Amino acid sequence: MSFAPSDPGAPAIAVRDLCFRWPSGAEVLRDCSLAVPRGQFWMLLGTNGSGKSTLLRTLAGLLQPQSGTIELHPPVGFVFQNPDHQLVMPTVGADVAFGLVSEKLSPPEVQQRVTYALAAVNLLDFIRRPIYALSGGQKQRVAIAGAIARHCDVLLLDEPTALLDPDSQIDLVKQLQRLVKERGLTALWVTHRLEELNYCDGAFLLEQGRVVDQGNPDRLRQRLIQSF
Ligand SMILES: Nc1ncnc2c1ncn2[C@@H]1O[C@H](COP(=O)(O)OP(=O)(O)O)[C@@H](O)[C@H]1O
Ligand SMILES: [Mg+2]
């Protein structure tokens, strides 16, 4: 049901006719289809309960859809709304290294990956810093570094700015925009903050588990502003 794309020109994330319902029978995703071009930064918008988190979790393999197909290259990086649910080690460097334990790397290789990933999010100077001493935005950057260290080409971010103040919010979205461009990553970012649409290549609008509009972020923003 879920496999890596064979064609190098294929979208980095391709979802076709995905259906997901909870054991209660509640249908959340209904023939949901979308494609994110490789090397682009797309956002996913939709009202509360429209199925955004469920879609991201099925893409990450955390939930199994009943039908449909998902194509993306593992490993996939996931960044949650609350970084305190994601960062498990006492220091920044240890946390990024922790994500590499299953990869059986030598200590110098681990060091090299951690250094590279923290430099990517401008946190190399924080490598020995305790996690508790970081701001919310810095914690989200550590979570992103964890994905970069694992060589994830695809990042899924579920309302990563929801708990941040406005300055950290814009800082984080700009950092991701830069990372996608500089490192050829592909990102799908859930938000309900329309000002973040300034920084992405395109956006999807989800309604009742289905993509009902997609494309130019400015046009989607206008559509949403007019619907309020
Ligand atoms: N663990 C769960 N068990 C049953 N229903 C759930 C669970 N998590 C979410 N839901 C329901 O699935 C629907 C979609 O939720 P979600 O994907 O979290 O929406 P969004 O992220 O767009 O707000 C909602 O109706 C929500 O109540
Ligand atoms: Mg959600």
CSV table of C-alpha atoms and ligand atoms in Angstrom, one decimal:
chain,number,residue,atom,x,y,z
A,1,MET,CA,0.0,0.0,0.0
A,2,SER,CA,2.9,2.3,0.7
A,3,PHE,CA,6.1,2.2,-1.4
A,4,ALA,CA,9.0,4.3,-2.7
A,5,PRO,CA,8.6,6.0,-6.1
A,6,SER,CA,10.6,4.3,-8.8
A,7,ASP,CA,10.8,7.3,-11.2
A,8,PRO,CA,13.2,10.0,-10.1
A,9,GLY,CA,10.9,12.7,-11.6
A,10,ALA,CA,7.9,11.5,-9.6
A,11,PRO,CA,6.5,13.7,-6.8
A,12,ALA,CA,8.3,13.2,-3.5
A,13,ILE,CA,4.9,12.6,-1.8
A,14,ALA,CA,2.1,11.0,-3.8
A,15,VAL,CA,-1.2,10.0,-2.2
A,16,ARG,CA,-4.0,8.4,-4.2
A,17,ASP,CA,-7.6,7.7,-3.1
A,18,LEU,CA,-6.7,7.3,0.6
A,19,CYS,CA,-9.4,6.2,2.9
A,20,PHE,CA,-9.1,6.0,6.6
A,21,ARG,CA,-11.8,5.4,9.3
A,22,TRP,CA,-11.4,4.9,13.0
A,23,PRO,CA,-12.5,1.6,14.6
A,24,SER,CA,-15.7,3.4,15.6
A,25,GLY,CA,-16.5,3.6,11.9
A,26,ALA,CA,-16.0,7.4,11.7
A,27,GLU,CA,-14.6,8.1,8.3
A,28,VAL,CA,-11.8,10.7,8.4
A,29,LEU,CA,-10.1,10.5,5.0
A,30,ARG,CA,-12.3,10.0,1.9
A,31,ASP,CA,-10.6,9.3,-1.4
A,32,CYS,CA,-7.9,11.8,-0.4
A,33,SER,CA,-5.4,12.5,-3.2
A,34,LEU,CA,-2.5,14.9,-3.3
A,35,ALA,CA,1.0,15.2,-4.7
A,36,VAL,CA,3.9,17.3,-3.5
A,37,PRO,CA,6.7,17.9,-6.1
A,38,ARG,CA,10.2,17.0,-5.1
A,39,GLY,CA,12.2,19.8,-3.6
A,40,GLN,CA,9.1,21.9,-2.7
A,41,PHE,CA,7.5,23.3,0.5
A,42,TRP,CA,3.7,22.8,0.6
A,43,MET,CA,1.2,23.6,3.3
A,44,LEU,CA,-1.9,21.8,4.3
A,45,LEU,CA,-4.9,23.9,5.5
A,46,GLY,CA,-8.3,22.9,6.9
A,47,THR,CA,-10.6,23.4,9.8
A,48,ASN,CA,-10.3,21.5,13.0
A,49,GLY,CA,-11.3,17.9,12.5
A,50,SER,CA,-10.9,18.0,8.7
A,51,GLY,CA,-8.3,15.2,9.0
A,52,LYS,CA,-5.0,17.0,8.6
A,53,SER,CA,-3.2,15.2,11.5
A,54,THR,CA,-4.7,11.8,10.4
A,55,LEU,CA,-3.4,12.4,6.9
A,56,LEU,CA,0.1,13.2,8.2
A,57,ARG,CA,0.1,10.2,10.4
A,58,THR,CA,-0.9,7.8,7.6
A,59,LEU,CA,1.9,9.3,5.5
A,60,ALA,CA,4.4,8.7,8.3
A,61,GLY,CA,3.2,5.1,8.7
A,62,LEU,CA,1.8,5.7,12.2
A,63,LEU,CA,-1.7,4.8,11.0
A,64,GLN,CA,-2.8,2.2,8.4
A,65,PRO,CA,-5.3,3.4,5.9
A,66,GLN,CA,-8.1,1.0,4.8
A,67,SER,CA,-7.4,1.7,1.1
A,68,GLY,CA,-5.5,3.9,-1.3
A,69,THR,CA,-1.8,4.3,-2.1
A,70,ILE,CA,1.1,6.3,-0.6
A,71,GLU,CA,4.4,6.8,-2.4
A,72,LEU,CA,7.3,8.4,-0.6
A,73,HIS,CA,10.9,7.7,0.1
A,74,PRO,CA,11.6,6.6,3.7
A,75,PRO,CA,12.8,7.6,6.2
A,76,VAL,CA,10.3,10.4,6.7
A,77,GLY,CA,10.8,13.0,9.4
A,78,PHE,CA,7.9,14.0,11.5
A,79,VAL,CA,7.7,17.2,13.6
A,80,PHE,CA,4.9,17.4,16.1
A,81,GLN,CA,3.0,20.4,17.4
A,82,ASN,CA,4.6,20.1,20.9
A,83,PRO,CA,8.3,19.5,20.8
A,84,ASP,CA,8.2,18.3,24.5
A,85,HIS,CA,6.5,15.2,23.1
A,86,GLN,CA,9.3,14.5,20.7
A,87,LEU,CA,12.7,15.4,22.4
A,88,VAL,CA,13.7,12.7,24.8
A,89,MET,CA,17.3,13.2,25.7
A,90,PRO,CA,18.8,15.7,28.1
A,91,THR,CA,20.9,17.7,25.7
A,92,VAL,CA,20.6,19.0,22.1
A,93,GLY,CA,23.5,16.8,20.7
A,94,ALA,CA,22.3,13.7,22.6
A,95,ASP,CA,18.8,14.1,21.3
A,96,VAL,CA,19.8,14.4,17.6
A,97,ALA,CA,22.2,11.4,18.1
A,98,PHE,CA,19.4,9.4,19.7
A,99,GLY,CA,17.5,9.2,16.4
A,100,LEU,CA,20.5,7.4,14.9
A,101,VAL,CA,20.8,4.5,17.3
A,102,SER,CA,19.1,2.0,15.0
A,103,GLU,CA,21.5,2.9,12.1
A,104,LYS,CA,24.6,1.1,13.6
A,105,LEU,CA,27.0,4.0,12.8
A,106,SER,CA,30.5,4.4,14.2
A,107,PRO,CA,30.9,7.2,16.8
A,108,PRO,CA,32.7,9.5,14.3
A,109,GLU,CA,29.9,9.0,11.8
A,110,VAL,CA,27.3,9.9,14.4
A,111,GLN,CA,29.3,13.0,15.4
A,112,GLN,CA,29.5,14.0,11.7
A,113,ARG,CA,25.7,13.6,11.2
A,114,VAL,CA,24.8,15.5,14.4
A,115,THR,CA,27.2,18.3,13.5
A,116,TYR,CA,25.9,18.6,9.9
A,117,ALA,CA,22.2,18.5,11.1
A,118,LEU,CA,22.7,21.1,13.8
A,119,ALA,CA,24.6,23.4,11.5
A,120,ALA,CA,21.7,23.1,9.0
A,121,VAL,CA,19.3,24.6,11.6
A,122,ASN,CA,21.8,27.1,13.0
A,123,LEU,CA,22.1,25.4,16.3
A,124,LEU,CA,25.7,24.0,16.3
A,125,ASP,CA,26.6,26.3,19.2
A,126,PHE,CA,23.8,24.7,21.2
A,127,ILE,CA,25.1,21.1,20.9
A,128,ARG,CA,25.8,20.7,24.7
A,129,ARG,CA,22.8,22.9,25.8
A,130,PRO,CA,20.2,21.2,28.0
A,131,ILE,CA,16.9,20.8,26.2
A,132,TYR,CA,15.0,22.5,29.0
A,133,ALA,CA,17.0,25.7,28.4
A,134,LEU,CA,15.7,26.1,24.8
A,135,SER,CA,12.8,28.2,23.6
A,136,GLY,CA,9.9,26.5,21.8
A,137,GLY,CA,11.3,27.6,18.4
A,138,GLN,CA,14.7,26.2,19.2
A,139,LYS,CA,13.2,22.9,20.3
A,140,GLN,CA,11.4,22.6,17.0
A,141,ARG,CA,14.7,23.2,15.2
A,142,VAL,CA,16.2,20.4,17.2
A,143,ALA,CA,13.3,18.1,16.1
A,144,ILE,CA,14.0,19.2,12.4
A,145,ALA,CA,17.7,18.5,12.9
A,146,GLY,CA,16.8,15.0,14.1
A,147,ALA,CA,15.2,14.3,10.8
A,148,ILE,CA,18.0,15.8,8.8
A,149,ALA,CA,20.5,13.7,10.7
A,150,ARG,CA,18.5,10.6,9.7
A,151,HIS,CA,18.8,11.7,6.1
A,152,CYS,CA,15.1,12.2,5.7
A,153,ASP,CA,14.3,13.8,2.3
A,154,VAL,CA,10.6,14.2,3.3
A,155,LEU,CA,9.5,16.3,6.3
A,156,LEU,CA,6.0,16.2,7.7
A,157,LEU,CA,5.3,19.0,10.2
A,158,ASP,CA,2.0,19.0,12.1
A,159,GLU,CA,1.3,22.6,13.3
A,160,PRO,CA,4.9,23.1,14.3
A,161,THR,CA,4.3,26.8,15.1
A,162,ALA,CA,1.1,26.4,17.1
A,163,LEU,CA,2.8,26.9,20.4
A,164,LEU,CA,5.3,29.5,19.3
A,165,ASP,CA,5.3,33.3,19.7
A,166,PRO,CA,4.9,35.3,16.4
A,167,ASP,CA,8.7,36.0,16.0
A,168,SER,CA,9.7,32.4,16.5
A,169,GLN,CA,6.9,31.3,14.3
A,170,ILE,CA,8.1,33.4,11.3
A,171,ASP,CA,11.7,32.4,12.1
A,172,LEU,CA,10.8,28.7,11.9
A,173,VAL,CA,8.9,28.9,8.7
A,174,LYS,CA,11.7,30.9,7.0
A,175,GLN,CA,14.3,28.4,8.2
A,176,LEU,CA,12.2,25.6,6.7
A,177,GLN,CA,11.9,27.5,3.5
A,178,ARG,CA,15.6,27.9,3.3
A,179,LEU,CA,16.3,24.3,4.2
A,180,VAL,CA,14.0,23.0,1.5
A,181,LYS,CA,15.7,25.2,-1.1
A,182,GLU,CA,19.3,24.5,0.0
A,183,ARG,CA,19.1,20.8,0.8
A,184,GLY,CA,16.5,19.7,-1.8
A,185,LEU,CA,14.1,18.5,0.9
A,186,THR,CA,10.4,18.2,0.4
A,187,ALA,CA,8.1,19.4,3.2
A,188,LEU,CA,4.4,19.2,4.0
A,189,TRP,CA,3.5,21.6,6.8
A,190,VAL,CA,0.1,21.8,8.5
A,191,THR,CA,-1.0,25.2,9.7
A,192,HIS,CA,-4.0,27.4,10.3
A,193,ARG,CA,-2.0,30.6,10.3
A,194,LEU,CA,-2.5,32.2,7.0
A,195,GLU,CA,0.5,34.5,7.2
A,196,GLU,CA,2.7,31.4,6.9
A,197,LEU,CA,1.5,30.9,3.4
A,198,ASN,CA,3.9,33.7,2.3
A,199,TYR,CA,6.8,31.2,2.5
A,200,CYS,CA,5.6,28.1,0.7
A,201,ASP,CA,5.4,26.9,-2.9
A,202,GLY,CA,1.8,25.7,-2.8
A,203,ALA,CA,-1.0,24.7,-0.5
A,204,PHE,CA,-3.8,22.1,-0.2
A,205,LEU,CA,-7.2,22.8,1.4
A,206,LEU,CA,-8.7,19.8,3.2
A,207,GLU,CA,-12.4,19.6,3.9
A,208,GLN,CA,-13.9,16.5,5.5
A,209,GLY,CA,-11.0,14.3,4.6
A,210,ARG,CA,-10.7,15.3,1.0
A,211,VAL,CA,-8.5,17.9,-0.9
A,212,VAL,CA,-11.0,20.4,-2.3
A,213,ASP,CA,-8.6,23.0,-3.6
A,214,GLN,CA,-4.8,23.3,-4.2
A,215,GLY,CA,-2.2,25.4,-5.8
A,216,ASN,CA,-1.1,29.0,-5.5
A,217,PRO,CA,-0.9,30.0,-1.8
A,218,ASP,CA,-2.0,33.6,-2.4
A,219,ARG,CA,-5.1,32.5,-4.1
A,220,LEU,CA,-5.9,30.0,-1.3
A,221,ARG,CA,-5.4,32.7,1.3
A,222,GLN,CA,-7.8,35.0,-0.5
A,223,ARG,CA,-10.4,32.2,-0.7
A,224,LEU,CA,-10.1,31.6,3.0
A,225,ILE,CA,-10.1,35.2,4.0
A,226,GLN,CA,-13.3,35.7,2.0
A,227,SER,CA,-15.0,32.7,3.6
A,228,PHE,CA,-14.6,34.0,7.1
B,1,LIG,N1,-7.5,8.6,18.2
B,1,LIG,C1,-8.7,8.9,17.7
B,1,LIG,N2,-9.8,8.0,17.8
B,1,LIG,C2,-11.0,8.4,17.2
B,1,LIG,N3,-11.2,9.5,16.5
B,1,LIG,C3,-10.1,10.4,16.4
B,1,LIG,C4,-8.9,10.1,17.0
B,1,LIG,N4,-8.0,11.2,16.7
B,1,LIG,C5,-8.8,12.0,16.0
B,1,LIG,N5,-10.0,11.6,15.8
B,1,LIG,C6,-11.1,12.2,15.0
B,1,LIG,O1,-10.7,12.2,13.6
B,1,LIG,C7,-11.2,13.4,13.0
B,1,LIG,C8,-10.0,14.1,12.3
B,1,LIG,O2,-9.1,14.5,13.3
B,1,LIG,P1,-7.7,15.1,13.0
B,1,LIG,O3,-7.0,14.4,11.9
B,1,LIG,O4,-6.9,15.2,14.3
B,1,LIG,O5,-8.1,16.6,12.4
B,1,LIG,P2,-7.3,17.9,12.3
B,1,LIG,O6,-5.8,17.6,12.5
B,1,LIG,O7,-7.6,18.4,10.9
B,1,LIG,O8,-7.8,18.9,13.3
B,1,LIG,C9,-11.8,14.3,14.1
B,1,LIG,O9,-13.2,14.1,14.0
B,1,LIG,C10,-11.3,13.7,15.4
B,1,LIG,O10,-12.2,13.8,16.4
B,2,MG,MG,-4.4,18.3,13.9
